[in-house]
XYZ file of C-alpha atoms in Angstrom:
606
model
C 30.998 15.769 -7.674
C 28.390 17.913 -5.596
C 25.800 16.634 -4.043
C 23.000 18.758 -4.050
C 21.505 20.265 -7.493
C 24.519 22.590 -8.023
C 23.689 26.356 -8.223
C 20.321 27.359 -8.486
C 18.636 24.688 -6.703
C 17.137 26.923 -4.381
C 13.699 25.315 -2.321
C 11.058 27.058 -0.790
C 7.076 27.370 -0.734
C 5.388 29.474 -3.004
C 1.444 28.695 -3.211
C 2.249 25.453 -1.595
C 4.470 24.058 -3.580
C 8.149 23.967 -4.151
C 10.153 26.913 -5.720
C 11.182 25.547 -8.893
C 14.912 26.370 -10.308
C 14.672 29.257 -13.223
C 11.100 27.782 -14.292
C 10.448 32.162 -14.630
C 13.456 31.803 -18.136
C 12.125 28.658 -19.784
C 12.885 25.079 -18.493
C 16.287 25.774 -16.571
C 18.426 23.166 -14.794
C 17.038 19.918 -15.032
C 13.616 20.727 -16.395
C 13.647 19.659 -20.104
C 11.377 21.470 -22.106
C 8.817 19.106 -23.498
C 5.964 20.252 -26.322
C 2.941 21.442 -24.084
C 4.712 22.819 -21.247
C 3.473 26.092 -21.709
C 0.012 24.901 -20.893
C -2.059 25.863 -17.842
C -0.873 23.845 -14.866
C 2.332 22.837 -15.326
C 3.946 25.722 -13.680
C 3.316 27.775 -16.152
C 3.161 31.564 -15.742
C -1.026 32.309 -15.874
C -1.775 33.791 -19.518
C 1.496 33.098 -21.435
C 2.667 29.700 -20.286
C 6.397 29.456 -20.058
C 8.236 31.810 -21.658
C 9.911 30.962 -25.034
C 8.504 27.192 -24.320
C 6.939 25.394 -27.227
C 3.475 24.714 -27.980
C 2.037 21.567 -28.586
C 2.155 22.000 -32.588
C 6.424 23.300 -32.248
C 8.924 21.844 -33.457
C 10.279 18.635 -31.842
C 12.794 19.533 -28.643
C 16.476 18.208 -29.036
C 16.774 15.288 -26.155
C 19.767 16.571 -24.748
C 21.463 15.955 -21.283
C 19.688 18.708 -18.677
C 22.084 18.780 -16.286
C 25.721 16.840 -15.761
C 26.346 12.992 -14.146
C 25.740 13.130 -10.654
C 27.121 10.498 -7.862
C 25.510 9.900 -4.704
C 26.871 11.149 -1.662
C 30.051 9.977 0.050
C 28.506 9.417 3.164
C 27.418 6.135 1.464
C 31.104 4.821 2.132
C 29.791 4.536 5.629
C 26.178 3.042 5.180
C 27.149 1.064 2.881
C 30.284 -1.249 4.994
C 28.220 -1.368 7.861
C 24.794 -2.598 5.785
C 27.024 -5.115 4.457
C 27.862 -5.993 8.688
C 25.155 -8.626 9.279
C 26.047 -10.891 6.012
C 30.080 -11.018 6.897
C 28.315 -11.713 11.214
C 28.629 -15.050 10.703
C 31.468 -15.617 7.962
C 34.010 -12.984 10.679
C 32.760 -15.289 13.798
C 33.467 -18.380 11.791
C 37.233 -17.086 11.047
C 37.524 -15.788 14.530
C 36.241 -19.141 15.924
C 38.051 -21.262 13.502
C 41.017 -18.976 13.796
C 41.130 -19.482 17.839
C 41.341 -15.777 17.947
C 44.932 -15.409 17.174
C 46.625 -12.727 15.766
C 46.131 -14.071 11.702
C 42.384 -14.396 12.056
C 41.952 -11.003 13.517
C 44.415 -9.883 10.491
C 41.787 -12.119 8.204
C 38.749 -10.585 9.876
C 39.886 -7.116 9.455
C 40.864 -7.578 5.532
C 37.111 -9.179 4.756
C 36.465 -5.423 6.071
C 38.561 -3.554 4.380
C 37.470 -5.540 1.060
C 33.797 -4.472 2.324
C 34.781 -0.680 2.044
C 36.933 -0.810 -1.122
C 33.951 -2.311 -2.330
C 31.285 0.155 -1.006
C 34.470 2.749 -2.724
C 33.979 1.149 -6.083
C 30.295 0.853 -6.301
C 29.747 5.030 -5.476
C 33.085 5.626 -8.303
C 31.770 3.830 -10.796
C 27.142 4.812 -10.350
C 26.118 7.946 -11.748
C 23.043 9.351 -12.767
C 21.267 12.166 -14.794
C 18.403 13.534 -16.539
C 18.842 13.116 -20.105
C 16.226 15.056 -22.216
C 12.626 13.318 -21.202
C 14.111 10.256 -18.865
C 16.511 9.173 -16.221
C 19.208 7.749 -16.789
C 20.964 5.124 -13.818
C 24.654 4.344 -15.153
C 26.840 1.382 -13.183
C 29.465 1.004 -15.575
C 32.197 -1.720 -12.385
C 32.472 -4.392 -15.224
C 30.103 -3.827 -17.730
C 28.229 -0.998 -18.419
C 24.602 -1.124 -17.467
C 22.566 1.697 -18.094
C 18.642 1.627 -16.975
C 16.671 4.247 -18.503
C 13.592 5.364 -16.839
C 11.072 7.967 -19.143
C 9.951 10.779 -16.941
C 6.605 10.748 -18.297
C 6.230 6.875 -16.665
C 7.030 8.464 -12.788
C 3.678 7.976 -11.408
C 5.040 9.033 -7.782
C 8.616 9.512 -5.807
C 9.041 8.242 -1.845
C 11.438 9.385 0.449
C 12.841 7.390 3.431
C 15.736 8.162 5.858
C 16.123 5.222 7.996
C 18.199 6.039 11.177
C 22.121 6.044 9.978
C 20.954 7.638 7.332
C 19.005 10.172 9.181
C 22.368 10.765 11.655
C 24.076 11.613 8.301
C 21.612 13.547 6.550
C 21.046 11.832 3.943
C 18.063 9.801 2.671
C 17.193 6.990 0.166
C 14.515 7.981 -3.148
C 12.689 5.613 -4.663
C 10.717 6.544 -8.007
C 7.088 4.562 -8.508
C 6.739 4.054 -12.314
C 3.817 2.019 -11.712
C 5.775 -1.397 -12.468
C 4.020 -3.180 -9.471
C 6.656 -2.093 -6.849
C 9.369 -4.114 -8.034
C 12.366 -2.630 -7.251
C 14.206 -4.349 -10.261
C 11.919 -2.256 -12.353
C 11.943 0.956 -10.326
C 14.199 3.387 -9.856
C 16.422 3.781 -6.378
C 18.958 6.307 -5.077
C 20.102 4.870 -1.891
C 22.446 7.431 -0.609
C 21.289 10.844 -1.476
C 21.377 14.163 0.553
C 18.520 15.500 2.203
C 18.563 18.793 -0.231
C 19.119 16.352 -3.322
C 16.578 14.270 -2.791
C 13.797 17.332 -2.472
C 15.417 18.758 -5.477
C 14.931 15.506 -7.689
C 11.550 14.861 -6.412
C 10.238 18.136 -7.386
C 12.354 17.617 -10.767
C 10.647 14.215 -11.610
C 7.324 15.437 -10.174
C 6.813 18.703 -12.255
C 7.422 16.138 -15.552
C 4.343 14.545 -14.156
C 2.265 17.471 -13.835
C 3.474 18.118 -17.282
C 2.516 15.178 -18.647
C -1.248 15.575 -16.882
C -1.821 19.028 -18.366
C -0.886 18.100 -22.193
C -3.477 15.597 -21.344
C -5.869 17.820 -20.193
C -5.318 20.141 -22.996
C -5.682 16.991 -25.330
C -8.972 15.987 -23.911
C -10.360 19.689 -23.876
C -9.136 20.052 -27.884
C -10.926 16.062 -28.675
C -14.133 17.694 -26.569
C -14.500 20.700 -28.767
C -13.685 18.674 -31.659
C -16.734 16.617 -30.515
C -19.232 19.140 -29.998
C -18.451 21.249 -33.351
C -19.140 17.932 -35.147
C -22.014 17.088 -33.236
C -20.656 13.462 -32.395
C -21.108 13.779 -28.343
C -23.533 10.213 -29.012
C -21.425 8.720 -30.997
C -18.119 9.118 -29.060
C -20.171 8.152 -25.415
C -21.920 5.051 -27.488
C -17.997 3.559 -28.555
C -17.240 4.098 -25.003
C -19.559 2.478 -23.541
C -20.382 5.579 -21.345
C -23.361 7.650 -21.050
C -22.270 11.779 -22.196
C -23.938 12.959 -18.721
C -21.323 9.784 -17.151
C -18.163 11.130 -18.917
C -19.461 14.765 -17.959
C -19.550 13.634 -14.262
C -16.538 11.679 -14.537
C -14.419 14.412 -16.052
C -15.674 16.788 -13.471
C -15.089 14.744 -10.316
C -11.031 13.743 -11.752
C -10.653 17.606 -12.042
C -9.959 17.806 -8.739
C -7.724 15.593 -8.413
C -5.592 16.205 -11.737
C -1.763 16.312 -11.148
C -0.761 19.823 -12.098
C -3.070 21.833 -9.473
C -1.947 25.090 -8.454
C -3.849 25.185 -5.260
C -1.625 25.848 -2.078
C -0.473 22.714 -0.151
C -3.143 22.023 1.903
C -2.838 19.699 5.290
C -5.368 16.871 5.896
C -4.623 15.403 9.255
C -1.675 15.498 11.711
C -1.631 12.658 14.053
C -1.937 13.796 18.696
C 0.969 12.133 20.490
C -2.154 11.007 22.486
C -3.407 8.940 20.100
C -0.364 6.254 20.414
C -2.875 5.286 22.900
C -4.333 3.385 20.239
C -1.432 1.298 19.679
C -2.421 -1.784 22.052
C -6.273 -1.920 19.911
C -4.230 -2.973 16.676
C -3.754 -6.774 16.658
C -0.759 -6.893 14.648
C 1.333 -4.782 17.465
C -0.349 -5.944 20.704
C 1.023 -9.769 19.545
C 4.615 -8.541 19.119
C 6.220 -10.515 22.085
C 5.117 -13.498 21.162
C 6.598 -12.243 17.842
C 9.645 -11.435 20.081
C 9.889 -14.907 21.466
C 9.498 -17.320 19.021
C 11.566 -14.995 16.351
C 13.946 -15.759 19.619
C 13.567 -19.561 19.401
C 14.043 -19.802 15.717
C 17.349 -17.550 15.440
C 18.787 -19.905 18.460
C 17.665 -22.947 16.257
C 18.886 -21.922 12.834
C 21.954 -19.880 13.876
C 22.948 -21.710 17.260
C 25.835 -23.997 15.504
C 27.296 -21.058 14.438
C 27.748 -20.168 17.729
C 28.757 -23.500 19.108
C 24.841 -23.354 20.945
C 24.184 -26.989 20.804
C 20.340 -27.648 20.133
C 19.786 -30.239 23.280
C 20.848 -27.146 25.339
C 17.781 -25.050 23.822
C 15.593 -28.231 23.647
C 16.532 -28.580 27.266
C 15.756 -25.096 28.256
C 12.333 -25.265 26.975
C 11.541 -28.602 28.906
C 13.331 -27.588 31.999
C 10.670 -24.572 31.929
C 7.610 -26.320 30.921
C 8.706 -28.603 33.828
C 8.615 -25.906 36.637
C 5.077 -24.406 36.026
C 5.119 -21.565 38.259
C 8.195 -19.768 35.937
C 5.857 -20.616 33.161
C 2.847 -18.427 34.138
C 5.471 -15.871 35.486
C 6.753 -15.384 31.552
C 3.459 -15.676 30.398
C 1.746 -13.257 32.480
C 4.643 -10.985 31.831
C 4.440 -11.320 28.224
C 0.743 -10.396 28.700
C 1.977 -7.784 30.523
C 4.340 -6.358 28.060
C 1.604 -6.858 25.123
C -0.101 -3.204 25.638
C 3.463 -1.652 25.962
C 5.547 -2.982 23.282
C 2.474 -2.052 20.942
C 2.291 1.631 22.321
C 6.493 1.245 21.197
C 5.426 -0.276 17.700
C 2.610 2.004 17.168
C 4.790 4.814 17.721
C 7.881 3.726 15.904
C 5.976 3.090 12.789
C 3.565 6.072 13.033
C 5.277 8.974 15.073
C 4.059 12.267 13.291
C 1.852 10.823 10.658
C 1.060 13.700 8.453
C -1.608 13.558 5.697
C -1.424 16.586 2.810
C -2.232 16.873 -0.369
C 0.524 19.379 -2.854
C 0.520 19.812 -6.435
C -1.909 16.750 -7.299
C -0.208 14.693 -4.737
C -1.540 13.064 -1.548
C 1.711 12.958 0.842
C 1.903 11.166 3.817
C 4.679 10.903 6.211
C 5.145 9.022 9.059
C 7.898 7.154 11.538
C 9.904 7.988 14.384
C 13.566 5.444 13.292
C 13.050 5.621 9.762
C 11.298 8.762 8.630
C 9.498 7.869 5.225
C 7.299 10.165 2.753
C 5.027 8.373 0.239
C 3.874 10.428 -2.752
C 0.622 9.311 -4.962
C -0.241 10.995 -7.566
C -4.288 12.241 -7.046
C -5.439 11.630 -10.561
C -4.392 7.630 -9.956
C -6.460 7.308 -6.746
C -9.771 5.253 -7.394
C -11.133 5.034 -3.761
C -9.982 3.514 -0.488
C -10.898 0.900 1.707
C -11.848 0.989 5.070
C -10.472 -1.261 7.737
C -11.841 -2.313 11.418
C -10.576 -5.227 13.460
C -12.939 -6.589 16.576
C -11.278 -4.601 18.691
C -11.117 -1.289 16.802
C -14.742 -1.900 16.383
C -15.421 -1.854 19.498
C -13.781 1.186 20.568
C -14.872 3.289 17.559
C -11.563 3.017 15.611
C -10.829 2.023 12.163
C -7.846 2.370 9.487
C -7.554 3.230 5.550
C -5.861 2.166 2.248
C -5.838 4.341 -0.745
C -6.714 2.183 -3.767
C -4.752 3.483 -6.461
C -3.568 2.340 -10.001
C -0.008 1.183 -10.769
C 0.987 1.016 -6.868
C 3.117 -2.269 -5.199
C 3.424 -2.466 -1.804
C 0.008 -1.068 -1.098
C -0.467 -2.109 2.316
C 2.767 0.523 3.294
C 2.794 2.822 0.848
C -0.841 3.127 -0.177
C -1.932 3.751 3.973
C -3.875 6.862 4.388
C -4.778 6.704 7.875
C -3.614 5.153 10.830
C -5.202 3.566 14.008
C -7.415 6.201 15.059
C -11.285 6.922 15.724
C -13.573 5.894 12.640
C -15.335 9.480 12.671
C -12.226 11.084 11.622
C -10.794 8.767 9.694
C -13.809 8.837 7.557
C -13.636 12.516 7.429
C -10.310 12.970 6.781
C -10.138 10.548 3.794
C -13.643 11.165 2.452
C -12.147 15.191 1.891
C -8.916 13.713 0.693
C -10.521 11.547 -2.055
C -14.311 11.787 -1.548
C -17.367 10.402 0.484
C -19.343 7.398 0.053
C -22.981 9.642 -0.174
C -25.282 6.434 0.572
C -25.967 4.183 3.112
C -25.509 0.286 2.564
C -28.054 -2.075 1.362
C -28.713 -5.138 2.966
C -28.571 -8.683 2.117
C -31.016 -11.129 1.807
C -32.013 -13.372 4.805
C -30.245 -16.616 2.711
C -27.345 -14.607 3.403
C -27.675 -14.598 7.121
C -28.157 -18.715 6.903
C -25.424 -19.600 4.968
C -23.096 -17.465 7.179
C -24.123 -19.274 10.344
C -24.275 -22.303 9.041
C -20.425 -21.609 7.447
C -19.652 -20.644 11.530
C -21.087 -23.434 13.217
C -21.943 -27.068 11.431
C -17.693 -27.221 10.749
C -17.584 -26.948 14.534
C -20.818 -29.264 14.988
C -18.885 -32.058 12.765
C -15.419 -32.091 14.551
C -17.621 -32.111 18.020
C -19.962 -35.015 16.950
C -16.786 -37.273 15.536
C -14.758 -36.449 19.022
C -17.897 -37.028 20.705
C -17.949 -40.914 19.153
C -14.731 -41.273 19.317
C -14.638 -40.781 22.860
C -17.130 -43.371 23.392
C -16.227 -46.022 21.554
C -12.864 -45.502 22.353
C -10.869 -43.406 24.435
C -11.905 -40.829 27.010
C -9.263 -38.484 25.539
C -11.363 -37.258 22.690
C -13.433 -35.360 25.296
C -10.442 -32.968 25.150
C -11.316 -32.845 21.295
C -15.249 -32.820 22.220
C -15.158 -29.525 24.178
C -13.323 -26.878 22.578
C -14.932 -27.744 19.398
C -18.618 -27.512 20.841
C -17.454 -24.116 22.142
C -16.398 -22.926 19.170
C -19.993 -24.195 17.557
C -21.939 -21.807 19.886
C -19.476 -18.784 19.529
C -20.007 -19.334 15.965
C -23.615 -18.324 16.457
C -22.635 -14.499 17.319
C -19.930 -14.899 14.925
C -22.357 -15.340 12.117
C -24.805 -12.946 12.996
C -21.686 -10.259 12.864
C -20.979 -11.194 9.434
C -24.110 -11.055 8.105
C -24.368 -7.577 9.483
C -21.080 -6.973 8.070
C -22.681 -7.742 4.231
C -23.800 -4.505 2.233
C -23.089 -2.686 -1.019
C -24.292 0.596 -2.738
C -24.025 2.853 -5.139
C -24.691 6.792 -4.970
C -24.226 7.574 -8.478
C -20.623 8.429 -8.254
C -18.714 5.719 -6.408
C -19.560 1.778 -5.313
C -18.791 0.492 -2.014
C -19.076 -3.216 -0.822
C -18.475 -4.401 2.696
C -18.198 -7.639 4.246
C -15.937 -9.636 6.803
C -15.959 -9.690 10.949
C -12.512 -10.604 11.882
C -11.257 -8.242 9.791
C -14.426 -5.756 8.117
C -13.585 -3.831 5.000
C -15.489 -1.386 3.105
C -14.330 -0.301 -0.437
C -14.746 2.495 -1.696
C -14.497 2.827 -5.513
C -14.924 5.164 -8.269
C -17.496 4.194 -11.100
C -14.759 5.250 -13.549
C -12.934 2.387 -12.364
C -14.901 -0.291 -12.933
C -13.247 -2.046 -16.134
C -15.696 -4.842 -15.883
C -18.025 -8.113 -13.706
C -17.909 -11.361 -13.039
C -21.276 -12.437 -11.341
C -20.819 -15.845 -9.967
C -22.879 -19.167 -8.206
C -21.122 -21.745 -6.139
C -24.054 -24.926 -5.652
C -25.128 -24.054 -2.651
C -25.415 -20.129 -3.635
C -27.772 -21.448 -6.656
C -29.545 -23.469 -3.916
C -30.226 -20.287 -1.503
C -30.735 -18.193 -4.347
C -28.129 -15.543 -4.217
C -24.739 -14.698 -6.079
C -21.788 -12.906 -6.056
C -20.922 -9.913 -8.029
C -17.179 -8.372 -8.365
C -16.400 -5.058 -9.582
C -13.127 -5.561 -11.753
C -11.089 -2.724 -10.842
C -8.235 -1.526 -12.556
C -6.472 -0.850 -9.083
C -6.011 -1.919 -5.460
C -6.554 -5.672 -5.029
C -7.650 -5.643 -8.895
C -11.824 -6.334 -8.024
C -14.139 -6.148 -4.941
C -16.677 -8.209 -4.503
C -20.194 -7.800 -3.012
C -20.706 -11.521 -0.871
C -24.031 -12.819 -1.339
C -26.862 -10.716 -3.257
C -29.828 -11.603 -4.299
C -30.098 -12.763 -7.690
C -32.332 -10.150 -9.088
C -30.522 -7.382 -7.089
C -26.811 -8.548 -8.127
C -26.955 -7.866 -12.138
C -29.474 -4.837 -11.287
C -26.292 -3.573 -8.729
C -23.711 -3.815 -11.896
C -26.516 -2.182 -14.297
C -27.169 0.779 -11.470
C -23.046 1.488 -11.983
C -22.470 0.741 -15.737
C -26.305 1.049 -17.399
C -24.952 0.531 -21.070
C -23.145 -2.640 -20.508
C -25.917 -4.048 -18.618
C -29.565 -2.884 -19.411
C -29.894 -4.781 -22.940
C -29.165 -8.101 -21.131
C -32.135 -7.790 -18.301
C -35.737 -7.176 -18.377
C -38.018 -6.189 -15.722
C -39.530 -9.072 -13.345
C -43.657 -9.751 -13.138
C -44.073 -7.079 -10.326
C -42.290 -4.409 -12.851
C -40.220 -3.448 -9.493
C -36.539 -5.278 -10.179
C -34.686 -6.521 -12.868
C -33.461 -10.166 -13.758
C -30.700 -11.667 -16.646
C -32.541 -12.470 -19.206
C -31.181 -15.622 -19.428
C -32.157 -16.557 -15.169
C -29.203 -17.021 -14.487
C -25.623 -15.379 -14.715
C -24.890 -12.626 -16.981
C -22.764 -13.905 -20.252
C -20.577 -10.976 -20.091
């Protein structure tokens, strides 16, 4: 069977996007013609829609295959034995060793191969898949057939990765996001796909999306009218919960992001080979020898049997080193040495060519210099994003950033909008990708400031004061304690200060942000259409200082963000400033007629 898309899969750029097979004659080759297709934005030809498509009153469309069973690529006899090497390592050294490498276990090692590649044979003979009428079908039919159906209209976004054998081969591995959570046991995965085939099926699935997105629109825009002739634009915005002028606002702003745009494929940022540079300022890459070494340690531990590596000799290694203090330092200070290095390697292996654009109500990044991978998300799921800074990156100006989108697993890989790289830009390039935060950030009240150095320091103060008695009433050796505990009391001092300055939240009458954290600061940005709801809480000691904590509940990202200690009167007023009709009725103005308060003094019974 071919490979590619079979005749008339031609690709290309036209306004941005990709040429689409014999969209010009109807649906063609693996675009099933839906009801609504003919609408504005869903490739449709500007006037007249698709040609002899049907409307969204027509008659239902006969689900029908759209194009014939397709197998992945052969190549996959290759990636597939040696991706199977590292679980038959240890079995073929076992056989070998066992064996004493004589002529039958080389014979026995050589058949557990062979069986790897009949098996590799069987599983590409026997998988197919196809685009039956509106969904895609994944056939395995070894034993038993299993069939997993996935509706086009659930694709929310399709990523494309080539790791390096795959890259050497030309061929890639697709993986479709139906906004399951990222579990691969409910996605969809073609692990073994050409290059060509893989662009082909993305567009394919993609243009279902946009689709999808413009019956929507055309939906919405019929319910509007509907609205207005019968003069029930109150009545609709009062069962929503949502001010008219709010849904207005709302609809506006998620017009520009609506999947089905047929703006030209616009490019956001492109990442200077000088900026690998940044590398070492990124904590997680600057510790990777350690990482290295004690990754090491543990393989030579939990594997060392297997290759007759008797523990005592590692155990005796280690003490035979710790013994001669001079090697010691050397591997330490080379480590040390090696730290800004190996992360300039990391930073570059994981980030080489980062690319940020946005095509046919997608945001598209792709990045990587072993395995190339390009993550799709679909625009018109993106609530906000969230700005990361670690100590160092603070101090050198630098920051990071997360889309927060609906529907998305693995957001810390796939959701990543911007690398390492100075905070100006990054804040540029993702406030034009998805959209500024407008206002500054309020601050906290001075409670908050107290109960974040005292959170820094009396923990400290306590282990200190017990090493401190313990040392003399009864052994000297708790000084050891004593020491590095009162040092950690006073560095808790600037500590605390930090994260106070960290706290802040506002709202500029389109999107929320909340900020807190020193270690690791992070600012979210999110859309008030997101909010679904919030939970405004009191620990003891908060009811003590006077202050509170208020969480958006978001129907994306980490699934709520949370503003750290407010003020009690400003907290509820803060959810009431983003969502007025949930909130108002439950507070009334304070004496000085400046704030509001819960009615109730104390939480809001939402």
């Amino acid at each position: 069977m071919p490979d590619g898309g079979g005749p008339g899969a031609s690709h290309g750029q036209a306004g941005g996007g990709p040429v689409l097979p014999y969209v010009q004659g109807g649906a063609g080759p693996g675009f099933p013609r839906v009801p609504g297709d003919d609408v504005a934005g869903a490739g449709a030809v500007p006037g007249g829609g698709l040609p002899g498509a049907r409307g969204l009153e027509g008659a239902p469309v006969e689900r029908t295959p759209t194009e014939r069973p397709l197998r992945l690529s052969p190549k996959v006899l290759l990636t597939d034995p040696i991706r199977m090497l590292p679980s038959l390592l240890l079995p073929l050294a076992g056989v070998l060793f066992l064996g004493g490498f004589s002529p039958g276990s080389f014979v026995w090692a050589a058949t557990a191969v062979a069986g790897s590649v009949v098996f590799a044979a069987v599983r590409w003979l026997t998988f197919t898949y196809q685009i039956v009428g509106d969904r895609l079908e994944l056939t395995r039919s070894l034993i038993s057939r299993s069939v997993r159906t996935i509706p086009l209209e659930r694709i929310r976004g399709v990523d494309i990765s080539a790791p390096p054998l795959h890259r050497l081969l030309g061929i890639a591995v697709l993986r479709i996001d139906t906004g399951a959570g990222g579990d691969e046991k409910q996605e969809g995965e073609l692990d073994g796909v050409t290059v060509e085939e893989g662009e082909r099926l993305k567009a394919v699935l993609l243009w279902h999306a946009r689709a999808r997105t413009a019956r929507r629109v055309q939906a919405r825009g019929a319910v509007s009218a509907a609205g207005v002739a019968s003069g029930s634009d109150e009545l609709v915005s009062g069962a929503s919960g949502v001010p008219a002028g709010a849904r207005e606002e709302a609809a506006g702003s998620s017009t520009r992001h609506e999947v089905g745009d047929t703006t030209p494929e616009r490019v956001f940022f492109v990442m200077p080979r000088k900026w690998l540079a940044y590398g070492p300022l990124s904590g997680a890459y600057l510790l990777t020898p350690f990482a290295l070494v004690a990754g090491a340690v543990g393989l030579a531990f939990q594997w060392g049997s297997e290759f007759r590596i008797d523990r005592r000799v590692v155990v005796g290694a280690g003490e035979w080193i710790w013994e001669h203090p001079p090697l010691l330092v050397a591997a330490l200070i080379l480590l040390v040495l090696a730290m800004p290095v190996i992360a300039v390697i990391m930073y570059a292996v994981f980030n080489w060519d980062f690319t940020l654009r946005a095509s046919e109500g997608y945001l598209i990044a792709g990045r990587g210099l072993i395995t190339r991978r390009s993550v799709s998300l679909e625009r018109r799921r993106v609530r906000g994003f969230e700005f990361v800074e670690g100590p160092a990156e603070r101090r050198a100006g630098l920051g990071r950033a997360w889309a927060i989108v609906t529907g998305l697993g693995d957001s810390e890989t796939r959701g990543q909008l911007m690398p390492v790289a100075p905070r100006d830009i990054v804040l540029d390039v993702v406030g034009e990708a998805i959209g500024p935060i407008a206002a500054g950030l309020r601050p906290h009240p001075p409670a908050a400031r107290r109960r974040r150095l005292f959170r820094a320091i009396f923990p400290w103060l306590v282990i200190a004061a017990c090493a401190v008695t313990a040392a003399l009433l009864w052994s000297g050796f708790w000084w050891v304690l004593a020491a590095p505990a009162l040092l950690l009391a006073l560095l808790g001092v600037p500590l605390g200060l930090d994260r106070y300055r960290s706290l802040g939240h506002t709202y500029d009458g389109s999107r929320l942000s909340v900020r807190s954290g020193s270690l690791r600061r992070s600012q979210a940005v999110v859309e008030q259409r997101a909010v679904v709801g919030w939970t405004l809480s009191q620990t003891w000691f908060q009811r003590r200082a006077g202050l509170l904590t208020v969480t958006a509940g978001v129907g994306a990202g980490t699934g709520g963000y949370a503003a750290l200690d407010v003020g009690e009167a400003e907290g509820p007023a803060f959810a009431a400033e983003v969502t007025p009709v949930w909130l108002t009725p439950f507070l009334v103005p304070d004496t000085s007629g400046t704030r509001e308060t819960p009615t109730s003094g104390g939480p809001l019974p939402l």
